Amino acid sequence: SSNKMWGGRFATGPDAIMEAINASIGFDRRMARQDIEGSRAHAAMLAAQGIVTDTDAEAIREGLLTVLSEIEAGDFAWSAALEDIHMNVEARLTEIVGPAAGRLHTARSRNDQVALDFRMWVRDQCDAAIDALPRLMSALVAQADAGADWVMPGFTHLQTAQPVTWGHHMLAYTEMFARDLGRFRDARSRMNESPLGAAALAGTSFPIDREMTAKALGFDRPAANSLDAVSDRDFALEFLSAASICAMHLSRLAEELVIWSSAQFRFVRLSDRWSTGSSIMPQKRNPDAAELLRAKIGRIFGAQTALLMVMKGLPLTYSKDMQEDKEQTFDAADSLMLALAAMTGMVGDMTAQTDDLEAAASSGFSTATDLADWLVRELGLPFREAHHVTGSLVKLAEDAGIDLPDLTLEQMRIVHPGITGAVFDVLGVHNSVASRTSFGGTAPANVRAQVALWKERLA
Ligand code: ARG
């Protein structure tokens, strides 16, 4: 039999494979709530404008609530023959309210309908990220608060560079996630224009009120161009871009947790709740959540690339290609929310191994820069010469199998006779970090000031 939505000019129904490739109900049912909310607003507007009667609009709006409750209760019979969420909902509405349901689609197309539903779904995901990120940031700030003066090695090239504070490292990620938060907020405000009323592509001759539906659905305004409104998906791409950058930050932190929780580093102990054991090696505490998080991030990058690929060759306006915008965006959003929640849990529960951190910070000649700076400050050496002298002292210590603070003053004075006993003050890691008071530097005093600021902002 021919299709009941457009069967007027069709003699037979679609091939089974045609139906299989065409159907999106397997995934776009996730937009049921948005679809129904949008339809209810549309029906109310049609009545307010005298395009349908109040009686019909009321029946439609009530019927849509019934459909929603059936869907939410899990007893809705989804039909692939009805293709997508829009037609599934409308077909069921027709069963419930009768012919009046047929008036709902006046002055509307599935093109503006799907653009609306998807936009609202993505907007919800922005809100979810905007809600989740401050919780992760608070967990990082709590770590920074506890460890404002715990010393650890700071790395470049994953080689010991200079001692830094644990708190400073935690606040570095807080800054990154704060920018991510800003990106989700920016994306949300830019996407907050309603496509509803663009109809198929050209607008409609019915006297609709797009301001009314936009307002009812929480949009700032209706989108100004109907062709643009039905055919662009940059709102989803912006969400995926913000998600990708955030995911990249999450993945770097996950990578650090994997390294730090190893027996070789022992910088951090993940709690039992965030570790897994091995069925054969009893000593194991594996950081599976951090590893999976690191891996899942690839799905988010993939979704962004996939959607760019779908869109890049499409002439205006709607093409069915665009149905492929949703599945990977859904998956990316799920992956992001899971990753944010897992990272918040791991960070909140983890314990810095302060003794091991300090021991690591003190090895690897981490205060060589402090020594060179001392030679400049106290002896007036040009930095390049101070660098050379310090290099010789490092070599001396390395050859003797000791660290810089273990050299005797006599040994040092062979390399440069001007060195005095006061040099030992700058060779300790605590003095080193305490001296880094330049704005943005790692000194515990700076960290405490920043922690206070973050607590205020996050309150
Ligand atoms: N399921 C479709 C999608 O996701 C809805 C829009 C269909 N529009 C159309 N003209 N066939 O894109």
CSV table of N, CA and C in Angstrom, one decimal, residues 81-212:
chain,number,residue,atom,x,y,z
A,81,ALA,N,8.1,2.0,9.2
A,81,ALA,CA,7.3,2.4,8.0
A,81,ALA,C,7.0,3.9,8.1
A,82,LEU,N,6.9,4.4,9.3
A,82,LEU,CA,6.6,5.8,9.5
A,82,LEU,C,7.8,6.6,9.6
A,83,GLU,N,8.9,6.0,9.2
A,83,GLU,CA,10.2,6.7,9.0
A,83,GLU,C,10.9,7.3,10.2
A,84,ASP,N,10.2,8.4,10.8
A,84,ASP,CA,11.0,9.2,11.8
A,84,ASP,C,10.1,9.6,12.9
A,85,ILE,N,10.7,10.3,13.9
A,85,ILE,CA,10.0,10.6,15.1
A,85,ILE,C,8.8,11.5,14.8
A,86,HIS,N,8.9,12.4,13.8
A,86,HIS,CA,7.8,13.3,13.5
A,86,HIS,C,6.6,12.6,13.0
A,87,MET,N,6.8,11.6,12.1
A,87,MET,CA,5.6,10.9,11.6
A,87,MET,C,5.1,9.9,12.5
A,88,ASN,N,5.9,9.3,13.3
A,88,ASN,CA,5.5,8.4,14.4
A,88,ASN,C,4.6,9.1,15.4
A,89,VAL,N,5.0,10.3,15.8
A,89,VAL,CA,4.2,11.1,16.8
A,89,VAL,C,2.9,11.5,16.1
A,90,GLU,N,2.9,12.0,14.9
A,90,GLU,CA,1.7,12.5,14.3
A,90,GLU,C,0.7,11.4,14.0
A,91,ALA,N,1.2,10.2,13.6
A,91,ALA,CA,0.3,9.1,13.3
A,91,ALA,C,-0.4,8.6,14.6
A,92,ARG,N,0.3,8.6,15.7
A,92,ARG,CA,-0.3,8.2,17.0
A,92,ARG,C,-1.3,9.3,17.4
A,93,LEU,N,-0.9,10.5,17.2
A,93,LEU,CA,-1.8,11.6,17.5
A,93,LEU,C,-3.1,11.5,16.8
A,94,THR,N,-3.0,11.1,15.5
A,94,THR,CA,-4.2,10.9,14.7
A,94,THR,C,-5.1,9.8,15.3
A,95,GLU,N,-4.5,8.7,15.8
A,95,GLU,CA,-5.3,7.7,16.4
A,95,GLU,C,-6.0,8.2,17.6
A,96,ILE,N,-5.3,9.1,18.4
A,96,ILE,CA,-5.9,9.6,19.6
A,96,ILE,C,-7.0,10.6,19.4
A,97,VAL,N,-6.7,11.6,18.6
A,97,VAL,CA,-7.6,12.8,18.5
A,97,VAL,C,-8.4,12.8,17.2
A,98,GLY,N,-8.1,11.9,16.3
A,98,GLY,CA,-8.9,11.9,15.0
A,98,GLY,C,-8.4,12.9,14.0
A,99,PRO,N,-9.3,13.3,13.1
A,99,PRO,CA,-8.9,14.1,12.0
A,99,PRO,C,-8.3,15.5,12.3
A,100,ALA,N,-8.7,16.0,13.5
A,100,ALA,CA,-8.1,17.3,13.9
A,100,ALA,C,-6.6,17.3,13.9
A,101,ALA,N,-6.0,16.1,14.1
A,101,ALA,CA,-4.6,15.9,14.2
A,101,ALA,C,-3.9,16.4,12.8
A,102,GLY,N,-4.7,16.2,11.8
A,102,GLY,CA,-4.2,16.5,10.4
A,102,GLY,C,-4.0,18.0,10.3
A,103,ARG,N,-4.5,18.9,11.2
A,103,ARG,CA,-4.3,20.3,11.1
A,103,ARG,C,-3.0,20.8,11.7
A,104,LEU,N,-2.4,19.9,12.5
A,104,LEU,CA,-1.1,20.3,13.2
A,104,LEU,C,0.0,20.7,12.2
A,105,HIS,N,0.0,20.0,11.0
A,105,HIS,CA,1.1,20.3,10.1
A,105,HIS,C,0.9,21.5,9.2
A,106,THR,N,-0.1,22.2,9.5
A,106,THR,CA,-0.4,23.5,8.7
A,106,THR,C,0.8,24.4,8.9
A,107,ALA,N,1.3,25.0,7.8
A,107,ALA,CA,2.3,26.1,7.9
A,107,ALA,C,3.6,25.5,8.5
A,108,ARG,N,3.8,24.2,8.3
A,108,ARG,CA,5.0,23.6,8.8
A,108,ARG,C,5.5,22.5,7.9
A,109,SER,N,6.7,22.2,8.0
A,109,SER,CA,7.3,21.1,7.2
A,109,SER,C,8.1,20.2,8.1
A,110,ARG,N,8.5,19.0,7.7
A,110,ARG,CA,9.4,18.3,8.6
A,110,ARG,C,10.8,18.9,8.5
A,111,ASN,N,11.0,19.8,7.5
A,111,ASN,CA,12.3,20.4,7.4
A,111,ASN,C,12.5,21.4,8.6
A,112,ASP,N,11.5,22.3,8.8
A,112,ASP,CA,11.7,23.2,10.0
A,112,ASP,C,11.5,22.4,11.3
A,113,GLN,N,10.7,21.4,11.2
A,113,GLN,CA,10.4,20.6,12.4
A,113,GLN,C,11.7,19.9,12.9
A,114,VAL,N,12.4,19.2,12.0
A,114,VAL,CA,13.6,18.5,12.4
A,114,VAL,C,14.7,19.5,12.8
A,115,ALA,N,14.8,20.6,12.1
A,115,ALA,CA,15.8,21.6,12.5
A,115,ALA,C,15.5,22.1,13.9
A,116,LEU,N,14.2,22.3,14.2
A,116,LEU,CA,13.8,22.7,15.6
A,116,LEU,C,14.2,21.7,16.6
A,117,ASP,N,13.7,20.4,16.3
A,117,ASP,CA,13.9,19.4,17.4
A,117,ASP,C,15.4,19.2,17.7
A,118,PHE,N,16.2,19.1,16.6
A,118,PHE,CA,17.6,18.8,16.8
A,118,PHE,C,18.3,20.0,17.5
A,119,ARG,N,17.9,21.2,17.1
A,119,ARG,CA,18.5,22.4,17.8
A,119,ARG,C,18.2,22.4,19.3
A,120,MET,N,16.9,22.0,19.6
A,120,MET,CA,16.6,22.0,21.0
A,120,MET,C,17.3,20.9,21.7
A,121,TRP,N,17.5,19.8,21.0
A,121,TRP,CA,18.2,18.7,21.7
A,121,TRP,C,19.7,19.1,21.9
A,122,VAL,N,20.3,19.7,20.9
A,122,VAL,CA,21.7,20.1,21.1
A,122,VAL,C,21.8,21.2,22.2
A,123,ARG,N,20.8,22.1,22.2
A,123,ARG,CA,20.8,23.1,23.2
A,123,ARG,C,20.8,22.5,24.6
A,124,ASP,N,20.0,21.4,24.8
A,124,ASP,CA,19.9,20.7,26.1
A,124,ASP,C,21.3,20.2,26.4
A,125,GLN,N,22.0,19.7,25.4
A,125,GLN,CA,23.3,19.1,25.7
A,125,GLN,C,24.3,20.2,26.1
A,126,CYS,N,24.2,21.4,25.5
A,126,CYS,CA,25.0,22.5,25.9
A,126,CYS,C,24.7,22.8,27.4
A,127,ASP,N,23.5,22.8,27.7
A,127,ASP,CA,23.1,23.0,29.1
A,127,ASP,C,23.7,22.0,30.0
A,128,ALA,N,23.6,20.7,29.6
A,128,ALA,CA,24.2,19.6,30.4
A,128,ALA,C,25.7,19.8,30.6
A,129,ALA,N,26.4,20.3,29.6
A,129,ALA,CA,27.8,20.5,29.7
A,129,ALA,C,28.1,21.7,30.6
A,130,ILE,N,27.3,22.7,30.4
A,130,ILE,CA,27.4,23.9,31.2
A,130,ILE,C,27.1,23.6,32.7
A,131,ASP,N,26.4,22.6,33.0
A,131,ASP,CA,26.1,22.2,34.3
A,131,ASP,C,27.2,21.3,34.9
A,132,ALA,N,27.7,20.4,34.0
A,132,ALA,CA,28.7,19.4,34.5
A,132,ALA,C,30.1,20.0,34.7
A,133,LEU,N,30.5,21.0,33.8
A,133,LEU,CA,31.9,21.5,33.9
A,133,LEU,C,32.2,22.1,35.2
A,134,PRO,N,31.3,23.0,35.8
A,134,PRO,CA,31.6,23.6,37.1
A,134,PRO,C,31.8,22.5,38.2
A,135,ARG,N,31.2,21.4,38.1
A,135,ARG,CA,31.4,20.3,39.1
A,135,ARG,C,32.8,19.7,39.0
A,136,LEU,N,33.2,19.5,37.7
A,136,LEU,CA,34.6,19.1,37.6
A,136,LEU,C,35.6,20.1,38.1
A,137,MET,N,35.3,21.4,37.7
A,137,MET,CA,36.2,22.4,38.1
A,137,MET,C,36.3,22.5,39.7
A,138,SER,N,35.1,22.3,40.3
A,138,SER,CA,35.1,22.4,41.8
A,138,SER,C,36.0,21.3,42.4
A,139,ALA,N,35.9,20.1,41.7
A,139,ALA,CA,36.7,19.0,42.2
A,139,ALA,C,38.2,19.3,42.1
A,140,LEU,N,38.6,19.9,41.0
A,140,LEU,CA,40.0,20.3,40.7
A,140,LEU,C,40.4,21.4,41.7
A,141,VAL,N,39.5,22.4,42.0
A,141,VAL,CA,39.8,23.5,42.9
A,141,VAL,C,40.0,22.9,44.3
A,142,ALA,N,39.2,21.9,44.7
A,142,ALA,CA,39.3,21.3,46.0
A,142,ALA,C,40.7,20.6,46.1
A,143,GLN,N,41.1,20.0,45.1
A,143,GLN,CA,42.5,19.4,45.1
A,143,GLN,C,43.5,20.5,45.2
A,144,ALA,N,43.3,21.5,44.5
A,144,ALA,CA,44.3,22.7,44.5
A,144,ALA,C,44.4,23.3,45.9
A,145,ASP,N,43.2,23.4,46.5
A,145,ASP,CA,43.1,23.9,47.9
A,145,ASP,C,43.9,23.1,48.9
A,146,ALA,N,43.7,21.8,48.8
A,146,ALA,CA,44.4,20.9,49.7
A,146,ALA,C,45.9,20.9,49.4
A,147,GLY,N,46.3,21.0,48.2
A,147,GLY,CA,47.7,20.8,47.8
A,147,GLY,C,48.3,22.1,47.3
A,148,ALA,N,48.0,23.3,47.8
A,148,ALA,CA,48.6,24.5,47.3
A,148,ALA,C,50.1,24.5,47.4
A,149,ASP,N,50.6,23.8,48.5
A,149,ASP,CA,52.1,23.8,48.6
A,149,ASP,C,52.7,22.5,48.5
A,150,TRP,N,52.0,21.5,48.0
A,150,TRP,CA,52.7,20.2,47.8
A,150,TRP,C,53.5,20.3,46.5
A,151,VAL,N,54.8,19.9,46.6
A,151,VAL,CA,55.6,20.1,45.4
A,151,VAL,C,55.6,18.8,44.6
A,152,MET,N,55.7,19.0,43.3
A,152,MET,CA,55.8,17.9,42.4
A,152,MET,C,56.7,18.4,41.2
A,153,PRO,N,57.2,17.5,40.4
A,153,PRO,CA,58.0,17.9,39.3
A,153,PRO,C,57.1,18.5,38.2
A,154,GLY,N,57.5,19.6,37.7
A,154,GLY,CA,56.8,20.1,36.5
A,154,GLY,C,57.6,19.6,35.3
A,155,PHE,N,57.0,19.2,34.2
A,155,PHE,CA,57.7,18.6,33.1
A,155,PHE,C,57.6,19.4,31.8
A,156,THR,N,58.6,19.4,31.0
A,156,THR,CA,58.5,19.7,29.6
A,156,THR,C,59.1,18.5,28.9
A,157,HIS,N,58.6,18.1,27.8
A,157,HIS,CA,59.1,16.9,27.1
A,157,HIS,C,59.0,15.6,28.0
A,158,LEU,N,58.1,15.7,29.0
A,158,LEU,CA,58.0,14.6,30.0
A,158,LEU,C,59.4,14.4,30.7
A,159,GLN,N,60.2,15.4,30.6
A,159,GLN,CA,61.5,15.4,31.4
A,159,GLN,C,61.4,16.4,32.5
A,160,THR,N,61.9,16.0,33.7
A,160,THR,CA,61.9,17.0,34.8
A,160,THR,C,62.3,18.3,34.4
A,161,ALA,N,61.5,19.3,34.7
A,161,ALA,CA,61.9,20.7,34.3
A,161,ALA,C,62.1,21.6,35.5
A,162,GLN,N,61.1,21.9,36.2
A,162,GLN,CA,61.2,22.7,37.5
A,162,GLN,C,60.1,22.2,38.4
A,163,PRO,N,60.4,22.4,39.7
A,163,PRO,CA,59.4,22.0,40.7
A,163,PRO,C,58.1,22.9,40.5
A,164,VAL,N,57.0,22.4,40.6
A,164,VAL,CA,55.8,23.1,40.7
A,164,VAL,C,54.9,22.7,41.8
A,165,THR,N,53.8,23.3,42.1
A,165,THR,CA,52.9,22.9,43.1
A,165,THR,C,51.8,22.1,42.5
A,166,TRP,N,51.3,21.1,43.3
A,166,TRP,CA,50.2,20.3,42.9
A,166,TRP,C,49.0,21.2,42.6
A,167,GLY,N,48.8,22.2,43.5
A,167,GLY,CA,47.6,23.1,43.3
A,167,GLY,C,47.7,23.8,42.0
A,168,HIS,N,48.9,24.2,41.6
A,168,HIS,CA,49.1,24.9,40.4
A,168,HIS,C,48.7,24.1,39.2
A,169,HIS,N,49.1,22.8,39.3
A,169,HIS,CA,48.8,21.8,38.2
A,169,HIS,C,47.3,21.6,38.1
A,170,MET,N,46.6,21.5,39.2
A,170,MET,CA,45.2,21.3,39.2
A,170,MET,C,44.5,22.6,38.7
A,171,LEU,N,45.0,23.7,39.0
A,171,LEU,CA,44.4,25.0,38.5
A,171,LEU,C,44.6,25.2,37.0
A,172,ALA,N,45.7,24.6,36.5
A,172,ALA,CA,45.9,24.7,35.0
A,172,ALA,C,44.7,24.1,34.3
A,173,TYR,N,44.3,22.9,34.8
A,173,TYR,CA,43.1,22.2,34.1
A,173,TYR,C,41.8,23.0,34.4
A,174,THR,N,41.8,23.7,35.6
A,174,THR,CA,40.6,24.5,35.9
A,174,THR,C,40.5,25.6,34.8
A,175,GLU,N,41.6,26.2,34.5
A,175,GLU,CA,41.5,27.3,33.5
A,175,GLU,C,41.0,26.7,32.1
A,176,MET,N,41.5,25.5,31.8
A,176,MET,CA,41.1,24.9,30.5
A,176,MET,C,39.6,24.6,30.5
A,177,PHE,N,39.2,24.1,31.5
A,177,PHE,CA,37.7,23.7,31.6
A,177,PHE,C,36.9,25.0,31.7
A,178,ALA,N,37.4,26.0,32.2
A,178,ALA,CA,36.6,27.3,32.3
A,178,ALA,C,36.5,27.8,30.8
A,179,ARG,N,37.5,27.7,30.0
A,179,ARG,CA,37.4,28.1,28.6
A,179,ARG,C,36.4,27.2,27.9
A,180,ASP,N,36.4,25.9,28.2
A,180,ASP,CA,35.5,25.0,27.6
A,180,ASP,C,34.0,25.4,27.9
A,181,LEU,N,33.9,25.8,29.2
A,181,LEU,CA,32.5,26.2,29.6
A,181,LEU,C,32.1,27.5,28.8
A,182,GLY,N,33.0,28.4,28.6
A,182,GLY,CA,32.7,29.6,27.8
A,182,GLY,C,32.3,29.2,26.4
A,183,ARG,N,33.0,28.2,25.8
A,183,ARG,CA,32.7,27.8,24.5
A,183,ARG,C,31.3,27.2,24.4
A,184,PHE,N,30.9,26.4,25.4
A,184,PHE,CA,29.5,25.9,25.3
A,184,PHE,C,28.5,27.0,25.5
A,185,ARG,N,28.8,28.0,26.4
A,185,ARG,CA,27.9,29.1,26.5
A,185,ARG,C,27.8,29.9,25.2
A,186,ASP,N,28.9,30.2,24.6
A,186,ASP,CA,28.9,30.9,23.3
A,186,ASP,C,28.1,30.2,22.3
A,187,ALA,N,28.3,28.9,22.2
A,187,ALA,CA,27.6,28.1,21.2
A,187,ALA,C,26.1,28.1,21.5
A,188,ARG,N,25.8,28.0,22.7
A,188,ARG,CA,24.4,28.0,23.1
A,188,ARG,C,23.7,29.3,22.7
A,189,SER,N,24.4,30.4,23.0
A,189,SER,CA,23.7,31.7,22.7
A,189,SER,C,23.6,32.0,21.2
A,190,ARG,N,24.6,31.5,20.4
A,190,ARG,CA,24.5,31.7,19.0
A,190,ARG,C,23.4,30.8,18.4
A,191,MET,N,23.2,29.6,18.9
A,191,MET,CA,22.3,28.7,18.3
A,191,MET,C,20.8,29.0,18.7
A,192,ASN,N,20.6,29.9,19.6
A,192,ASN,CA,19.3,30.1,20.2
A,192,ASN,C,18.3,30.9,19.4
A,193,GLU,N,18.2,30.6,18.2
A,193,GLU,CA,17.2,31.2,17.2
A,193,GLU,C,16.3,30.1,16.7
A,194,SER,N,15.1,30.3,16.6
A,194,SER,CA,14.1,29.3,16.3
A,194,SER,C,13.9,29.2,14.8
A,195,PRO,N,14.1,27.9,14.2
A,195,PRO,CA,13.8,27.7,12.8
A,195,PRO,C,12.4,27.5,12.5
A,196,LEU,N,11.6,27.3,13.6
A,196,LEU,CA,10.2,26.9,13.3
A,196,LEU,C,9.4,28.0,12.6
A,197,GLY,N,8.7,27.6,11.6
A,197,GLY,CA,8.0,28.6,10.7
A,197,GLY,C,8.7,28.9,9.4
A,198,ALA,N,9.9,28.4,9.3
A,198,ALA,CA,10.6,28.4,8.0
A,198,ALA,C,9.9,27.6,7.0
A,199,ALA,N,9.1,26.6,7.5
A,199,ALA,CA,8.3,25.7,6.7
A,199,ALA,C,9.3,24.8,5.9
A,200,ALA,N,8.9,24.5,4.7
A,200,ALA,CA,9.8,23.6,3.9
A,200,ALA,C,11.1,24.3,3.6
A,201,LEU,N,11.1,25.5,3.1
A,201,LEU,CA,12.3,26.3,2.9
A,201,LEU,C,12.0,27.7,2.6
A,202,ALA,N,10.8,28.1,2.2
A,202,ALA,CA,10.6,29.4,1.7
A,202,ALA,C,9.7,30.3,2.6
A,203,GLY,N,9.3,29.7,3.8
A,203,GLY,CA,8.4,30.4,4.7
A,203,GLY,C,7.0,29.9,4.2
A,204,THR,N,5.9,30.6,4.7
A,204,THR,CA,4.6,30.2,4.4
A,204,THR,C,3.7,31.4,4.2
A,205,SER,N,2.5,31.1,3.5
A,205,SER,CA,1.6,32.2,3.3
A,205,SER,C,0.6,32.3,4.4
A,206,PHE,N,0.6,31.4,5.3
A,206,PHE,CA,-0.3,31.5,6.5
A,206,PHE,C,0.3,32.6,7.4
A,207,PRO,N,-0.7,33.3,8.1
A,207,PRO,CA,-0.2,34.4,9.0
A,207,PRO,C,0.3,33.9,10.3
A,208,ILE,N,1.4,33.2,10.3
A,208,ILE,CA,2.0,32.7,11.5
A,208,ILE,C,2.7,33.7,12.4
A,209,ASP,N,2.9,33.4,13.6
A,209,ASP,CA,3.6,34.3,14.5
A,209,ASP,C,4.9,33.6,15.0
A,210,ARG,N,6.0,33.8,14.4
A,210,ARG,CA,7.2,33.1,14.7
A,210,ARG,C,7.8,33.6,16.0
A,211,GLU,N,7.5,34.9,16.4
A,211,GLU,CA,8.0,35.4,17.6
A,211,GLU,C,7.3,34.6,18.8
A,212,MET,N,6.1,34.3,18.6
A,212,MET,CA,5.3,33.6,19.7
A,212,MET,C,5.9,32.2,19.9
